[in-house]
XYZ file of C-alpha atoms in Angstrom:
555
model
C 10.343 -123.414 154.233
C 13.436 -124.573 155.815
C 13.972 -122.581 158.421
C 17.105 -124.571 159.076
C 18.790 -122.677 156.447
C 21.009 -119.577 157.489
C 20.634 -116.542 156.435
C 22.157 -113.594 153.869
C 23.139 -111.846 157.614
C 24.070 -114.793 159.682
C 26.328 -115.274 156.343
C 27.699 -111.898 156.756
C 27.809 -111.966 160.311
C 29.970 -115.420 159.981
C 33.175 -114.195 158.168
C 32.771 -110.752 159.785
C 33.570 -112.811 163.079
C 35.591 -115.684 161.554
C 37.415 -114.076 159.246
C 37.915 -110.271 159.982
C 41.583 -110.126 158.163
C 40.529 -111.665 155.105
C 39.992 -109.190 151.708
C 36.351 -108.843 151.247
C 36.615 -106.273 148.272
C 39.342 -105.201 145.465
C 38.034 -101.234 144.870
C 39.742 -99.167 142.114
C 39.381 -96.110 142.384
C 40.707 -94.970 139.097
C 44.457 -93.554 138.011
C 45.948 -97.100 139.481
C 44.026 -96.591 143.211
C 43.310 -99.562 144.103
C 41.521 -99.890 147.838
C 41.257 -103.878 149.745
C 38.319 -104.427 152.688
C 39.040 -106.913 155.111
C 35.365 -108.500 156.612
C 36.775 -106.141 159.506
C 36.224 -103.212 158.044
C 33.763 -103.852 155.927
C 31.871 -105.448 159.106
C 32.396 -101.485 160.335
C 31.290 -99.538 157.519
C 28.307 -101.881 157.243
C 27.260 -101.056 160.920
C 27.698 -97.634 160.402
C 25.537 -97.002 158.057
C 23.123 -99.139 159.393
C 23.198 -97.417 162.100
C 22.641 -93.677 160.668
C 19.588 -95.587 158.642
C 17.708 -96.500 161.508
C 18.386 -93.111 162.789
C 17.406 -91.319 159.131
C 14.175 -92.684 159.910
C 14.498 -95.790 158.484
C 11.695 -98.532 159.860
C 11.480 -102.760 159.832
C 9.901 -103.049 156.090
C 10.849 -99.666 154.246
C 11.881 -99.902 150.974
C 15.235 -98.518 149.932
C 16.340 -98.035 147.074
C 20.085 -98.059 145.312
C 21.424 -96.972 141.659
C 24.814 -97.098 141.040
C 27.615 -99.167 138.815
C 29.299 -102.549 140.974
C 30.847 -101.761 143.915
C 31.547 -102.855 146.643
C 29.134 -100.136 148.462
C 26.939 -101.338 146.676
C 26.824 -104.576 148.409
C 27.499 -103.492 152.293
C 24.970 -100.504 151.386
C 21.964 -104.019 150.193
C 23.844 -105.249 153.671
C 22.557 -101.980 155.837
C 19.791 -102.295 154.368
C 18.764 -105.477 156.130
C 20.901 -104.519 159.102
C 18.281 -102.068 159.634
C 15.257 -103.809 158.769
C 14.509 -102.795 155.135
C 13.887 -104.010 151.820
C 16.413 -103.550 149.154
C 15.330 -101.432 145.750
C 18.132 -102.191 143.235
C 17.668 -100.110 139.947
C 19.759 -100.270 136.853
C 22.814 -97.342 136.264
C 21.365 -97.669 132.871
C 17.276 -95.966 132.752
C 16.020 -92.991 132.045
C 14.694 -90.701 134.329
C 11.105 -91.917 133.254
C 12.241 -95.257 134.997
C 13.621 -93.852 137.630
C 10.954 -92.433 138.870
C 8.150 -95.040 137.988
C 10.273 -97.424 139.919
C 10.817 -95.151 142.940
C 6.914 -94.343 142.522
C 5.664 -97.681 142.108
C 8.312 -99.190 145.348
C 7.824 -96.378 147.684
C 11.424 -96.037 148.614
C 11.456 -92.800 150.407
C 15.767 -93.608 150.366
C 17.787 -93.535 148.042
C 21.415 -94.705 147.837
C 23.174 -92.993 144.946
C 26.467 -94.505 143.524
C 28.229 -94.832 140.409
C 27.177 -93.731 137.048
C 27.746 -92.690 133.650
C 24.864 -89.629 133.733
C 23.117 -89.022 136.444
C 22.353 -85.528 135.392
C 19.524 -86.956 133.117
C 18.487 -89.729 135.960
C 18.595 -87.298 138.679
C 14.833 -85.641 137.529
C 13.569 -88.651 138.290
C 13.827 -89.056 141.691
C 11.462 -88.121 143.485
C 11.398 -84.501 145.862
C 10.485 -86.514 149.394
C 13.294 -88.772 148.643
C 16.791 -88.738 151.219
C 19.504 -89.592 148.830
C 23.231 -90.516 149.951
C 26.148 -90.596 147.332
C 29.027 -93.396 147.431
C 32.594 -92.696 146.458
C 32.961 -92.381 143.063
C 29.697 -91.266 143.296
C 28.903 -88.096 140.944
C 29.196 -84.683 142.100
C 26.012 -83.619 145.091
C 25.269 -82.534 148.032
C 23.748 -86.033 149.319
C 25.306 -87.145 152.622
C 28.282 -89.162 151.441
C 29.207 -92.133 152.750
C 33.214 -92.060 153.976
C 31.281 -88.648 156.366
C 28.507 -90.844 157.493
C 30.611 -94.264 158.694
C 33.192 -91.623 160.169
C 30.893 -89.802 162.229
C 29.002 -92.496 162.771
C 28.990 -95.230 165.737
C 28.556 -98.796 164.319
C 25.275 -101.135 165.542
C 27.260 -103.347 168.134
C 23.813 -105.996 167.513
C 23.667 -108.080 165.164
C 20.302 -108.073 164.059
C 18.711 -111.083 162.198
C 15.843 -111.365 160.483
C 13.182 -113.915 159.619
C 12.966 -116.362 156.538
C 9.564 -115.578 155.660
C 10.503 -111.519 155.820
C 10.314 -109.930 152.742
C 14.120 -109.379 151.919
C 14.462 -107.420 147.821
C 12.014 -105.804 145.431
C 13.700 -106.754 142.003
C 12.283 -105.040 139.188
C 12.327 -106.472 135.870
C 14.957 -105.316 133.030
C 11.682 -104.843 130.995
C 11.565 -105.469 126.974
C 8.519 -104.249 127.151
C 6.573 -101.385 129.688
C 6.466 -100.876 133.291
C 9.132 -103.468 134.415
C 7.662 -106.145 137.353
C 8.973 -105.884 140.464
C 9.506 -109.354 141.763
C 9.582 -109.944 145.731
C 11.544 -112.270 147.130
C 11.648 -113.141 150.459
C 15.507 -114.032 152.772
C 13.913 -117.901 152.732
C 14.484 -117.783 148.461
C 17.359 -116.464 148.353
C 19.328 -118.014 151.090
C 18.004 -121.847 149.590
C 19.384 -120.424 145.924
C 22.780 -119.023 147.673
C 22.893 -122.058 149.807
C 22.087 -124.564 147.120
C 24.442 -122.790 144.412
C 27.180 -122.983 146.138
C 27.204 -126.255 146.438
C 27.022 -127.532 143.194
C 29.743 -126.280 141.897
C 31.845 -126.247 145.506
C 32.441 -122.346 145.298
C 34.787 -122.037 148.196
C 36.832 -118.939 149.952
C 39.497 -119.264 147.936
C 38.104 -118.634 144.726
C 37.751 -115.052 143.412
C 35.414 -113.290 140.549
C 35.369 -110.649 138.940
C 32.367 -107.954 138.805
C 31.062 -106.285 136.333
C 27.580 -107.266 134.988
C 24.552 -105.474 137.312
C 24.330 -106.533 140.396
C 20.891 -105.253 140.264
C 20.470 -107.905 137.767
C 19.443 -111.449 139.615
C 21.922 -113.803 138.257
C 24.331 -111.071 139.237
C 23.038 -110.565 142.825
C 23.360 -114.615 143.219
C 26.971 -115.834 141.222
C 28.642 -112.999 143.104
C 27.375 -111.136 146.080
C 25.356 -114.634 147.142
C 27.271 -116.561 146.615
C 30.428 -114.399 147.988
C 28.908 -113.923 151.429
C 27.679 -118.029 151.645
C 30.948 -119.383 150.497
C 33.277 -115.942 150.947
C 34.947 -115.911 148.080
C 37.032 -112.834 146.814
C 35.450 -109.943 145.031
C 37.460 -107.927 142.651
C 34.829 -104.341 140.842
C 35.927 -103.606 138.133
C 36.395 -99.744 136.836
C 35.185 -98.948 133.489
C 34.651 -100.836 130.294
C 37.391 -99.378 128.969
C 40.155 -101.023 131.706
C 37.311 -104.492 131.845
C 40.817 -106.022 129.517
C 43.474 -105.214 132.565
C 40.795 -105.649 135.814
C 40.277 -109.188 134.558
C 43.588 -109.828 134.559
C 44.203 -107.904 137.347
C 41.502 -110.007 139.588
C 42.542 -113.448 137.978
C 39.088 -114.915 138.691
C 38.848 -118.503 139.521
C 34.768 -117.962 138.608
C 33.867 -116.181 135.574
C 30.198 -115.223 134.410
C 29.664 -113.592 131.190
C 26.662 -112.913 128.995
C 26.914 -114.426 125.471
C 27.620 -110.724 124.035
C 31.021 -110.849 125.945
C 31.373 -114.005 125.381
C 31.508 -113.103 121.204
C 33.124 -109.934 121.762
C 36.345 -111.525 123.460
C 36.280 -113.763 120.832
C 36.682 -111.332 118.563
C 39.027 -108.836 120.493
C 41.578 -112.369 119.654
C 40.421 -112.850 115.921
C 41.253 -108.864 116.024
C 44.823 -109.429 116.842
C 45.521 -112.696 114.939
C 42.827 -114.181 112.146
C 40.750 -116.658 113.039
C 42.310 -118.960 109.890
C 46.198 -118.734 111.007
C 44.985 -119.299 114.927
C 43.994 -122.444 113.373
C 47.113 -123.661 111.654
C 48.745 -122.794 114.664
C 46.130 -124.781 116.880
C 47.222 -127.926 114.507
C 51.509 -127.791 115.379
C 51.637 -130.066 117.499
C 54.322 -128.270 119.645
C 52.787 -124.843 119.717
C 49.359 -125.663 120.245
C 49.273 -126.168 123.719
C 51.660 -123.130 124.254
C 49.663 -120.416 121.565
C 46.503 -121.728 123.595
C 47.780 -121.218 127.621
C 49.230 -117.396 126.816
C 45.381 -117.551 124.959
C 43.700 -117.509 128.317
C 46.368 -115.881 130.328
C 45.581 -112.911 127.709
C 41.781 -113.433 128.259
C 42.298 -113.504 132.305
C 41.131 -116.704 132.442
C 43.949 -119.149 133.380
C 43.163 -119.815 136.122
C 39.001 -119.953 135.603
C 38.102 -122.948 136.620
C 34.570 -122.446 136.265
C 33.070 -120.402 132.893
C 29.393 -119.462 133.044
C 27.047 -118.189 130.437
C 23.725 -117.263 131.005
C 20.606 -114.777 130.327
C 20.313 -115.625 126.590
C 21.054 -118.299 124.188
C 24.663 -118.476 123.975
C 25.543 -120.557 119.799
C 27.313 -123.812 120.191
C 29.752 -122.474 117.462
C 31.339 -119.987 119.829
C 30.863 -122.849 122.337
C 32.846 -124.672 120.687
C 35.699 -122.522 120.242
C 36.579 -121.850 123.351
C 35.984 -126.122 124.570
C 39.130 -126.211 121.531
C 41.145 -123.328 123.592
C 40.683 -125.381 127.132
C 37.683 -123.180 128.767
C 34.359 -125.107 128.878
C 31.384 -122.825 129.549
C 28.525 -123.557 131.324
C 25.061 -123.102 130.524
C 23.075 -121.771 133.759
C 19.224 -120.782 133.055
C 17.007 -119.177 136.002
C 14.939 -115.861 135.970
C 14.688 -113.244 137.908
C 10.678 -114.366 139.448
C 13.154 -117.656 140.541
C 15.891 -115.526 141.970
C 18.276 -117.388 139.130
C 18.330 -120.482 140.361
C 16.581 -123.290 138.261
C 19.211 -125.216 135.748
C 22.489 -125.403 135.009
C 24.881 -127.549 133.174
C 27.700 -129.814 134.897
C 31.531 -129.629 134.130
C 32.605 -132.894 131.421
C 28.355 -132.646 130.788
C 27.506 -129.915 129.360
C 25.632 -129.836 125.767
C 25.158 -127.631 123.076
C 21.455 -125.882 122.849
C 20.464 -127.287 126.725
C 20.619 -125.511 129.785
C 22.046 -128.183 132.079
C 19.715 -130.175 134.443
C 17.372 -128.771 137.477
C 19.153 -127.680 140.433
C 18.784 -129.322 143.444
C 15.117 -128.699 145.253
C 13.645 -127.304 142.086
C 11.059 -129.010 140.002
C 9.747 -129.159 136.641
C 7.319 -130.433 134.177
C 6.415 -129.163 130.600
C 2.917 -127.454 130.418
C 0.124 -126.463 127.328
C 1.919 -125.049 124.533
C 5.109 -127.026 125.531
C 5.998 -123.814 128.171
C 8.278 -124.869 130.712
C 6.876 -124.420 134.579
C 9.372 -124.438 137.430
C 9.073 -124.855 141.616
C 10.947 -124.152 144.341
C 11.604 -122.521 146.742
C 13.547 -120.100 145.408
C 10.426 -118.792 143.832
C 9.250 -115.352 144.577
C 5.884 -114.525 146.253
C 4.723 -112.533 143.602
C 5.051 -109.610 142.472
C 4.662 -106.073 144.286
C 1.711 -104.536 144.584
C 0.009 -106.779 141.228
C -1.734 -109.509 142.415
C -3.705 -109.902 139.009
C -0.255 -110.594 137.430
C 0.767 -112.422 140.441
C -2.086 -114.764 139.862
C -1.135 -115.260 135.899
C 2.651 -116.101 136.684
C 2.383 -119.054 138.984
C 0.075 -122.419 139.138
C -2.289 -123.627 141.310
C 0.175 -125.509 142.329
C 2.880 -123.101 142.647
C 4.360 -123.244 139.397
C 6.185 -120.525 137.687
C 5.326 -120.351 134.094
C 8.772 -119.574 132.386
C 7.138 -117.782 129.309
C 10.034 -120.612 127.558
C 9.147 -123.022 125.175
C 11.533 -126.695 126.123
C 11.431 -129.984 125.725
C 13.160 -132.605 128.942
C 15.718 -135.197 127.433
C 15.041 -138.538 129.142
C 18.021 -137.345 131.312
C 16.616 -134.242 132.360
C 18.792 -132.223 129.961
C 16.332 -129.121 129.792
C 16.534 -127.390 126.237
C 14.697 -124.124 125.496
C 12.981 -123.350 122.151
C 12.040 -120.107 121.834
C 9.412 -117.567 123.955
C 5.658 -117.937 123.962
C 4.926 -114.476 123.786
C 7.737 -114.467 120.676
C 6.185 -117.157 117.957
C 4.361 -115.149 115.375
C 2.184 -116.472 112.463
C 2.282 -115.397 109.361
C 0.200 -114.162 106.311
C 0.122 -117.827 105.171
C -1.297 -119.019 109.351
C 1.455 -120.380 109.757
C 3.339 -120.066 113.255
C 6.608 -119.578 113.762
C 9.626 -119.187 116.050
C 12.585 -116.981 116.158
C 14.414 -118.513 118.747
C 16.035 -121.203 116.757
C 16.506 -119.360 113.526
C 17.952 -116.610 115.237
C 20.509 -119.526 116.917
C 21.327 -120.508 113.552
C 22.164 -117.392 112.423
C 24.597 -116.171 115.609
C 26.567 -119.266 114.217
C 27.914 -117.144 111.772
C 31.272 -114.955 113.088
C 29.864 -112.147 111.329
C 26.603 -111.716 112.717
C 26.241 -110.050 116.769
C 22.688 -109.913 117.046
C 19.786 -110.759 115.109
C 16.422 -110.258 115.644
C 13.527 -112.502 113.110
C 10.119 -110.682 112.782
C 7.561 -111.887 110.467
C 3.671 -111.482 112.312
C 0.718 -110.974 109.589
C 4.031 -111.267 106.468
C 4.037 -113.967 103.822
C 8.009 -114.771 105.158
C 9.926 -113.925 107.813
C 13.107 -111.162 107.475
C 15.671 -111.130 109.695
C 17.631 -108.066 110.947
C 21.075 -108.424 112.146
C 23.807 -106.558 113.323
C 27.210 -106.596 112.155
C 29.810 -108.096 114.759
C 32.794 -106.198 115.904
C 35.729 -108.350 113.458
C 32.958 -107.363 110.491
C 33.016 -104.032 110.736
C 36.459 -103.201 111.411
C 37.034 -105.391 108.628
C 35.103 -103.113 106.580
C 36.198 -99.985 108.419
C 39.465 -100.649 107.825
C 39.199 -100.274 103.758
C 37.527 -103.955 103.361
C 35.287 -104.008 100.391
C 32.488 -106.065 102.127
C 31.908 -107.573 98.953
C 33.423 -111.001 100.579
C 31.259 -110.377 103.800
C 28.010 -109.934 101.871
C 29.190 -113.914 99.747
C 29.771 -115.304 103.433
C 26.441 -113.518 104.970
C 24.943 -115.442 101.431
C 26.039 -118.460 102.325
C 24.497 -118.284 105.696
C 21.263 -117.023 104.504
C 21.262 -120.473 102.181
C 22.552 -123.105 104.154
C 20.171 -121.627 107.376
C 16.932 -121.907 105.278
C 17.823 -125.646 103.915
C 17.821 -126.076 107.371
C 13.677 -124.749 107.714
C 10.338 -125.689 106.973
C 9.109 -124.414 104.121
C 6.602 -121.579 106.283
C 10.107 -120.643 108.265
C 12.227 -119.947 105.532
C 13.913 -116.732 105.413
C 12.523 -113.913 102.476
C 16.031 -111.507 102.935
C 18.603 -110.356 105.287
C 18.585 -106.821 106.722
C 22.166 -105.932 107.677
C 21.287 -102.830 109.895
C 23.040 -99.609 110.545
C 25.316 -99.608 113.787
C 24.927 -101.999 116.421
C 22.118 -102.576 118.734
C 23.405 -101.691 122.281
C 21.088 -99.728 125.703
C 22.144 -96.561 124.694
C 20.062 -96.384 121.620
C 16.935 -98.334 123.505
C 16.933 -101.396 121.326
C 18.793 -103.931 123.995
C 18.199 -103.688 127.834
C 20.127 -103.461 130.505
C 20.726 -106.909 130.881
C 21.468 -106.946 127.120
C 18.098 -108.894 125.905
C 17.022 -107.741 122.594
C 14.033 -105.108 122.397
C 11.920 -106.857 119.730
C 9.379 -105.041 119.607
C 11.657 -101.611 119.902
C 13.540 -103.022 116.177
C 10.453 -103.930 114.772
C 8.542 -100.338 115.339
C 11.685 -98.498 114.301
C 12.117 -100.759 110.780
C 8.006 -100.613 109.927
C 7.684 -98.594 107.790
C 10.721 -99.490 105.729
C 10.067 -103.470 105.719
C 7.115 -102.969 102.439
C 9.938 -101.947 100.275
C 12.587 -104.582 101.032
C 9.695 -107.300 100.442
C 9.643 -105.817 96.498
C 13.319 -106.786 95.987
C 14.730 -109.865 94.421
C 18.126 -109.192 96.836
C 18.557 -112.117 99.784
C 20.625 -109.344 101.437
C 20.162 -105.813 101.723
C 22.412 -102.861 103.793
C 20.316 -100.622 105.555
């Protein structure tokens, strides 16, 4: 354990002391109102809340939960919990009441910060009756003590409490593609090890700006936004809502931008909805127009100042990466898990390769274990799952390597290629094993495919369920015949099957109705597909689909 690494609170005190008047957060309050917090004001509010938490009864080591969409007060609450000696337990702002109850009871959290939420009434019943709640500004109406009232009437903590490297800092519950999420325990040392190294890899500084919109309750946003902000002093702009996202992005003009593949795909679809891809490609070929068009595209996206653009949490198609590169935006893939604080592999500028997630970060050891599983070990590895010693033993080898559950290969230059998930590999009725991941990657290369899921356990041949992209849905809703899309999907079907081994070849593609979302239970809060939900939803219809000779079916 490297006890020489400064911890998050120490970095917070550094900025509070040395850059008190520098902007820290830009928080929209609705109706065009924007409030900017300096490090001085942030420190005042954090210290007042820490005093209040101690008076409320928070003792060293107590778990304190928070549930909210991203906002300045989310990070301030995290810091206040640590100053008060507590352990922060973030909850996704899209959880059901049942999931809220599961996590609150499992974590034994007796305190809860409640913030920006779309459907608090649907969650409220999941909060145990003995939990003491505090409401953020912009939170749903309640009779809880409010953040603003507390910081106005509470004397800020004068001392600067420190925490040890070995102390538990946070319990991050996985988004849970199946069953009860596990509580991943991270010490201050694992957070500090990852944040200090990650900030140096890309030379982040206090001049950088980021837009925070992916859930802070997820490890990626926690590391890329909150932690690097604390270590390097970068300014954080918060998005107001989905409706204002484009405006928020242009307001922030981030120099560092992180998105999941689905967001990158939606950006592209938005461009194509304003100008068809074929027309855009023609403009790109005109020498005196090409540069101007690409520059205006980046300005319209709000990414004209971005020096670093990242993608993670799920695979991104080579075609999508290639399109962004053609307009001057290099997307760098990064790889990590909740269990290693999101710190494992990353691509470097000019060295990214489609299909690869980069090379091991400093202090990360990686090797390929049994069944091709990727094993990683670093100072950021979790100490275990909360109250789950058996599951902890399953996840960690005797040597301390984390079993990622991913199947992959390592090139001679150290580049890691993820080829699938061990638990997702299935066996057909012919006794052949199929990894869905590579097939899905090929299908996602189509501009008409937003999401896909290949299934085939105990079937003679696999099938693929598809959710159409925004551009495809707009074309159909706009009155265009779906025959053209049908033909393109058939061409995609044939092209993909031509690249597959006989036992992998798809029997058919099924176009499902509507989008796959968090709200309808098909996607996790981090936009991963819940395969078990899809398989269960369509299980009774698969036999009928198999009886048809059609290769493209519409639900």
